[in-house]
Coordinates of C-alpha atoms and ligand atoms in Angstrom, one line a residue:
M9 CA 76.9 144.6 145.6
N10 CA 79.7 142.6 147.1
S11 CA 81.6 140.4 144.7
L12 CA 84.3 139.5 147.1
P13 CA 83.1 136.0 148.1
F14 CA 83.9 134.9 144.5
A15 CA 87.3 136.5 144.4
Y16 CA 89.0 133.3 145.4
L17 CA 87.7 131.7 142.2
I18 CA 89.8 134.0 140.0
P19 CA 93.2 132.2 140.4
I20 CA 91.4 128.8 139.9
F21 CA 89.8 130.2 136.8
I22 CA 93.1 131.5 135.4
L23 CA 94.8 128.2 136.1
A24 CA 92.0 126.3 134.4
I25 CA 92.3 128.5 131.3
Y26 CA 96.1 128.0 131.4
F27 CA 95.9 124.2 131.3
I28 CA 93.3 124.2 128.6
L29 CA 95.3 126.5 126.4
K30 CA 98.7 124.9 127.1
K31 CA 99.4 122.6 124.2
K32 CA 100.7 119.2 124.9
K33 CA 104.4 119.0 123.9
P34 CA 105.0 116.2 121.5
V35 CA 107.2 113.4 122.7
I36 CA 110.2 113.3 120.4
V37 CA 111.6 109.8 120.0
P38 CA 115.4 110.1 120.1
L39 CA 117.5 108.4 117.4
T40 CA 118.9 104.9 118.1
D41 CA 122.6 104.0 118.0
T42 CA 121.9 102.2 114.7
D43 CA 120.4 105.5 113.3
K44 CA 123.5 107.4 114.4
K45 CA 125.8 104.8 112.8
I46 CA 123.8 105.1 109.5
L47 CA 124.1 108.9 109.6
N48 CA 127.8 108.6 110.2
D49 CA 128.4 106.1 107.4
Y50 CA 126.1 107.7 104.7
V51 CA 125.8 111.4 105.4
G52 CA 129.2 113.1 104.9
Y53 CA 127.9 116.4 106.3
Y54 CA 127.0 114.7 109.7
H55 CA 130.2 112.7 109.6
N56 CA 132.2 116.0 109.6
L57 CA 130.4 117.6 112.6
N58 CA 131.9 117.7 116.1
P59 CA 130.2 115.7 118.9
T60 CA 128.1 118.7 120.1
E61 CA 126.9 119.5 116.6
K62 CA 126.2 115.9 116.0
L63 CA 123.8 115.9 118.9
R64 CA 122.1 119.0 117.7
F65 CA 121.8 117.4 114.2
E66 CA 120.2 114.2 115.7
E67 CA 117.7 116.3 117.6
K68 CA 116.7 118.1 114.5
V69 CA 116.3 114.8 112.6
A70 CA 114.1 113.4 115.4
L71 CA 112.0 116.6 115.4
F72 CA 111.6 116.3 111.6
F73 CA 110.3 112.7 112.0
E74 CA 107.9 114.0 114.6
N75 CA 106.4 116.6 112.2
T76 CA 106.6 114.9 108.9
K77 CA 105.1 111.8 107.4
I78 CA 107.2 109.8 105.0
E79 CA 105.3 107.4 102.7
G80 CA 106.5 105.1 100.0
V81 CA 104.6 104.9 96.7
G82 CA 105.4 101.5 95.1
V83 CA 108.5 101.3 97.2
E84 CA 109.6 99.8 100.5
I85 CA 111.0 102.6 102.7
T86 CA 114.1 101.7 104.7
T87 CA 115.6 103.4 107.8
L88 CA 118.4 104.6 105.5
D89 CA 115.8 106.4 103.2
E90 CA 114.1 108.0 106.2
L91 CA 117.4 109.2 107.6
L92 CA 118.6 110.5 104.2
I93 CA 115.3 112.5 103.8
A94 CA 115.5 114.0 107.2
S95 CA 119.2 114.8 106.7
S96 CA 118.4 116.6 103.5
A97 CA 115.8 118.7 105.5
V98 CA 118.2 119.5 108.3
I99 CA 121.4 120.3 106.3
P100 CA 120.0 123.6 104.8
I101 CA 118.6 124.8 108.1
F102 CA 121.4 123.7 110.4
G103 CA 122.6 127.3 110.7
F104 CA 119.3 128.5 112.1
K105 CA 118.3 128.2 115.7
D106 CA 114.7 127.2 115.5
W107 CA 113.6 126.6 111.9
Q108 CA 110.7 124.2 111.2
Y109 CA 109.3 123.5 107.8
K110 CA 105.7 124.8 108.1
N111 CA 104.9 124.2 104.5
L112 CA 105.5 120.4 104.6
S113 CA 103.4 117.6 105.9
T114 CA 104.4 114.6 103.8
V115 CA 107.3 113.3 101.8
L116 CA 106.4 110.7 99.2
L117 CA 109.1 108.5 98.0
Y118 CA 108.9 107.0 94.5
P119 CA 111.1 104.2 93.3
D120 CA 112.6 106.2 90.4
T121 CA 112.1 109.3 88.3
F122 CA 108.5 110.3 87.6
N123 CA 106.8 112.8 85.3
K124 CA 105.1 116.0 86.3
D125 CA 101.8 114.2 86.9
F126 CA 103.6 112.0 89.5
Q127 CA 103.4 108.9 87.3
F128 CA 106.5 106.7 87.6
E129 CA 105.6 104.2 85.0
G130 CA 105.6 104.8 81.3
G131 CA 107.4 107.5 79.2
D132 CA 108.3 111.1 80.0
R133 CA 109.8 110.4 83.4
N134 CA 112.6 112.7 84.1
V135 CA 111.7 114.4 87.4
M136 CA 113.8 113.3 90.4
G137 CA 112.2 115.5 93.0
M138 CA 109.4 118.0 93.3
V139 CA 107.8 120.4 95.8
G140 CA 104.0 120.2 95.4
N141 CA 101.8 123.1 94.6
G142 CA 98.0 123.4 94.4
Y143 CA 96.4 120.2 95.5
M144 CA 99.8 118.8 96.2
N145 CA 100.6 121.7 98.6
G146 CA 102.5 120.5 101.7
Q147 CA 103.9 117.5 99.9
M148 CA 107.2 116.7 98.5
V149 CA 107.9 113.9 96.1
L150 CA 111.4 112.4 95.8
S151 CA 112.8 109.5 93.8
Q152 CA 114.5 106.9 95.9
T153 CA 117.2 106.4 93.3
A154 CA 118.0 110.1 93.2
L155 CA 117.8 110.4 97.0
R156 CA 120.4 107.7 97.5
Q157 CA 122.6 108.9 94.6
G158 CA 122.7 112.4 96.2
F159 CA 124.4 110.9 99.3
S160 CA 126.7 108.5 97.5
K161 CA 130.4 109.1 97.4
N162 CA 130.3 109.9 93.6
A163 CA 127.5 112.4 93.8
G164 CA 129.7 115.3 92.8
K165 CA 127.9 118.7 93.3
E166 CA 124.4 117.2 93.1
N167 CA 121.9 116.3 95.7
T168 CA 118.3 116.1 94.6
A169 CA 116.7 116.0 98.1
I170 CA 118.7 119.0 99.4
H171 CA 117.7 120.8 96.2
E172 CA 114.0 120.2 97.0
F173 CA 114.3 121.3 100.6
V174 CA 116.0 124.5 99.4
H175 CA 112.9 125.2 97.2
L176 CA 110.8 124.8 100.4
L177 CA 113.0 127.4 102.2
D178 CA 112.7 129.7 99.2
K179 CA 108.9 129.1 99.1
S180 CA 108.5 130.0 102.9
D181 CA 108.2 133.7 102.1
G182 CA 105.3 133.0 99.7
A183 CA 107.3 133.0 96.4
T184 CA 109.6 130.4 95.0
D185 CA 111.8 132.9 93.2
G186 CA 115.4 132.3 94.2
V187 CA 115.3 135.1 96.8
P188 CA 114.7 133.6 100.2
E189 CA 113.5 136.9 101.8
N190 CA 113.0 135.2 105.2
L191 CA 116.7 134.4 105.3
M192 CA 118.4 137.5 104.1
A193 CA 118.5 141.1 105.2
H194 CA 116.6 143.3 102.7
E195 CA 119.7 145.2 101.6
Y196 CA 121.2 141.9 100.3
T197 CA 118.4 141.0 98.0
L198 CA 119.3 143.3 95.1
P199 CA 123.0 142.3 95.1
W200 CA 121.9 138.7 95.2
I201 CA 119.6 139.0 92.2
K202 CA 122.4 140.8 90.3
M203 CA 124.8 138.0 91.1
M204 CA 122.4 135.3 90.0
H205 CA 121.9 137.0 86.7
E206 CA 125.7 137.4 86.1
E207 CA 126.3 133.7 87.0
I208 CA 123.4 132.6 84.7
K209 CA 125.0 134.5 81.8
K210 CA 128.3 132.8 82.5
I211 CA 126.6 129.4 82.3
E212 CA 124.8 130.4 79.1
Y213 CA 128.2 131.3 77.6
N214 CA 129.6 128.0 78.7
Q215 CA 132.0 129.6 81.2
S216 CA 130.9 127.9 84.3
D217 CA 131.1 124.5 86.0
I218 CA 127.6 125.0 87.5
N219 CA 125.0 122.5 86.4
P220 CA 123.2 124.2 83.4
Y221 CA 119.8 123.3 84.8
A222 CA 120.4 126.4 86.9
I223 CA 119.6 128.7 84.0
T224 CA 115.9 127.5 84.0
N225 CA 115.0 130.4 86.3
E226 CA 116.2 132.1 89.5
A227 CA 114.5 129.5 91.8
E228 CA 116.3 126.6 90.0
F229 CA 119.6 128.6 90.1
F230 CA 119.3 129.1 93.9
A231 CA 118.5 125.4 94.4
V232 CA 121.3 124.2 92.1
V233 CA 124.0 126.4 93.6
S234 CA 122.8 125.4 97.1
E235 CA 123.4 121.8 96.2
Y236 CA 127.0 122.8 95.1
F237 CA 127.4 124.8 98.4
F238 CA 126.5 121.8 100.6
E239 CA 128.2 119.1 98.6
K240 CA 131.4 120.8 97.5
P241 CA 131.9 123.9 99.7
E242 CA 135.7 124.2 99.2
L243 CA 135.4 123.9 95.4
L244 CA 132.6 126.5 95.3
K245 CA 134.6 128.9 97.4
D246 CA 137.6 128.4 95.2
R247 CA 135.8 128.8 91.9
H248 CA 133.0 131.2 92.9
P249 CA 134.1 133.1 96.0
G250 CA 131.4 135.7 95.7
L251 CA 128.6 133.1 95.3
Y252 CA 130.0 131.1 98.2
E253 CA 130.0 134.2 100.4
Q254 CA 126.4 135.0 99.6
L255 CA 125.2 131.4 100.2
S256 CA 127.2 131.3 103.4
Q257 CA 125.3 134.4 104.6
I258 CA 121.9 133.1 103.5
F259 CA 122.3 129.7 105.2
S260 CA 124.4 131.0 108.2
Q261 CA 126.9 128.3 107.6
N262 CA 130.6 128.5 106.7
L263 CA 131.4 125.0 105.4
A264 CA 134.6 125.4 103.5
K265 CA 137.5 124.1 105.6
T266 CA 140.1 125.9 103.5
Ligands
LIG329 ZN1 114.2 122.5 91.3

């Protein structure tokens, strides 16, 4: 049997398969000059970057918009809100080359605090942000008031939206447990757990300036000290050098100027 007459079909066949399998690259809409001005005016982290880093930040923000839906629930979403949400997503991952949040499809913005059943009217509203589990998996809920407060000049060591994105990073290895195994070499996990427990004790004994919410559990500890790391890196380095060093390793960022 001679199969040679059909041999010329092979490259055509391979090419056809290639084009079928090749995914269409999404078109990423670049940020406008107005967007960049808003980032510069409202996001201190972006403001402090050099021009090359700013460009990289803008690209990551644009990519985030491409991959994530942002929806308002009882609230009108402004460009500022969208940019603050995207910045909160980009800041914790800015040290990584190609990180994308795979466990997030939608961010829901509520006008103010809500309760654990995502009701924002009525009593028992004290939640400012939340990463969804179960039927809410892939969703994050944020309070608009808390989002904006986190980026205001008097935010101190707190930033709710960054806190929630750090939970997502923590969750990316399958467990929200304060140990982001995807981001740290195995030999660092035990020293990190030990350090968390020591710091939690200090907070319990009132010997720490870390927000006491951190003693809720290891996951909250990690998210709370990460807010501190991104909002007040110099202060954290000064008061908790060991903690600063560990977080600097985890996030691959050395933010303290002094
Ligand atoms: Zn939390």
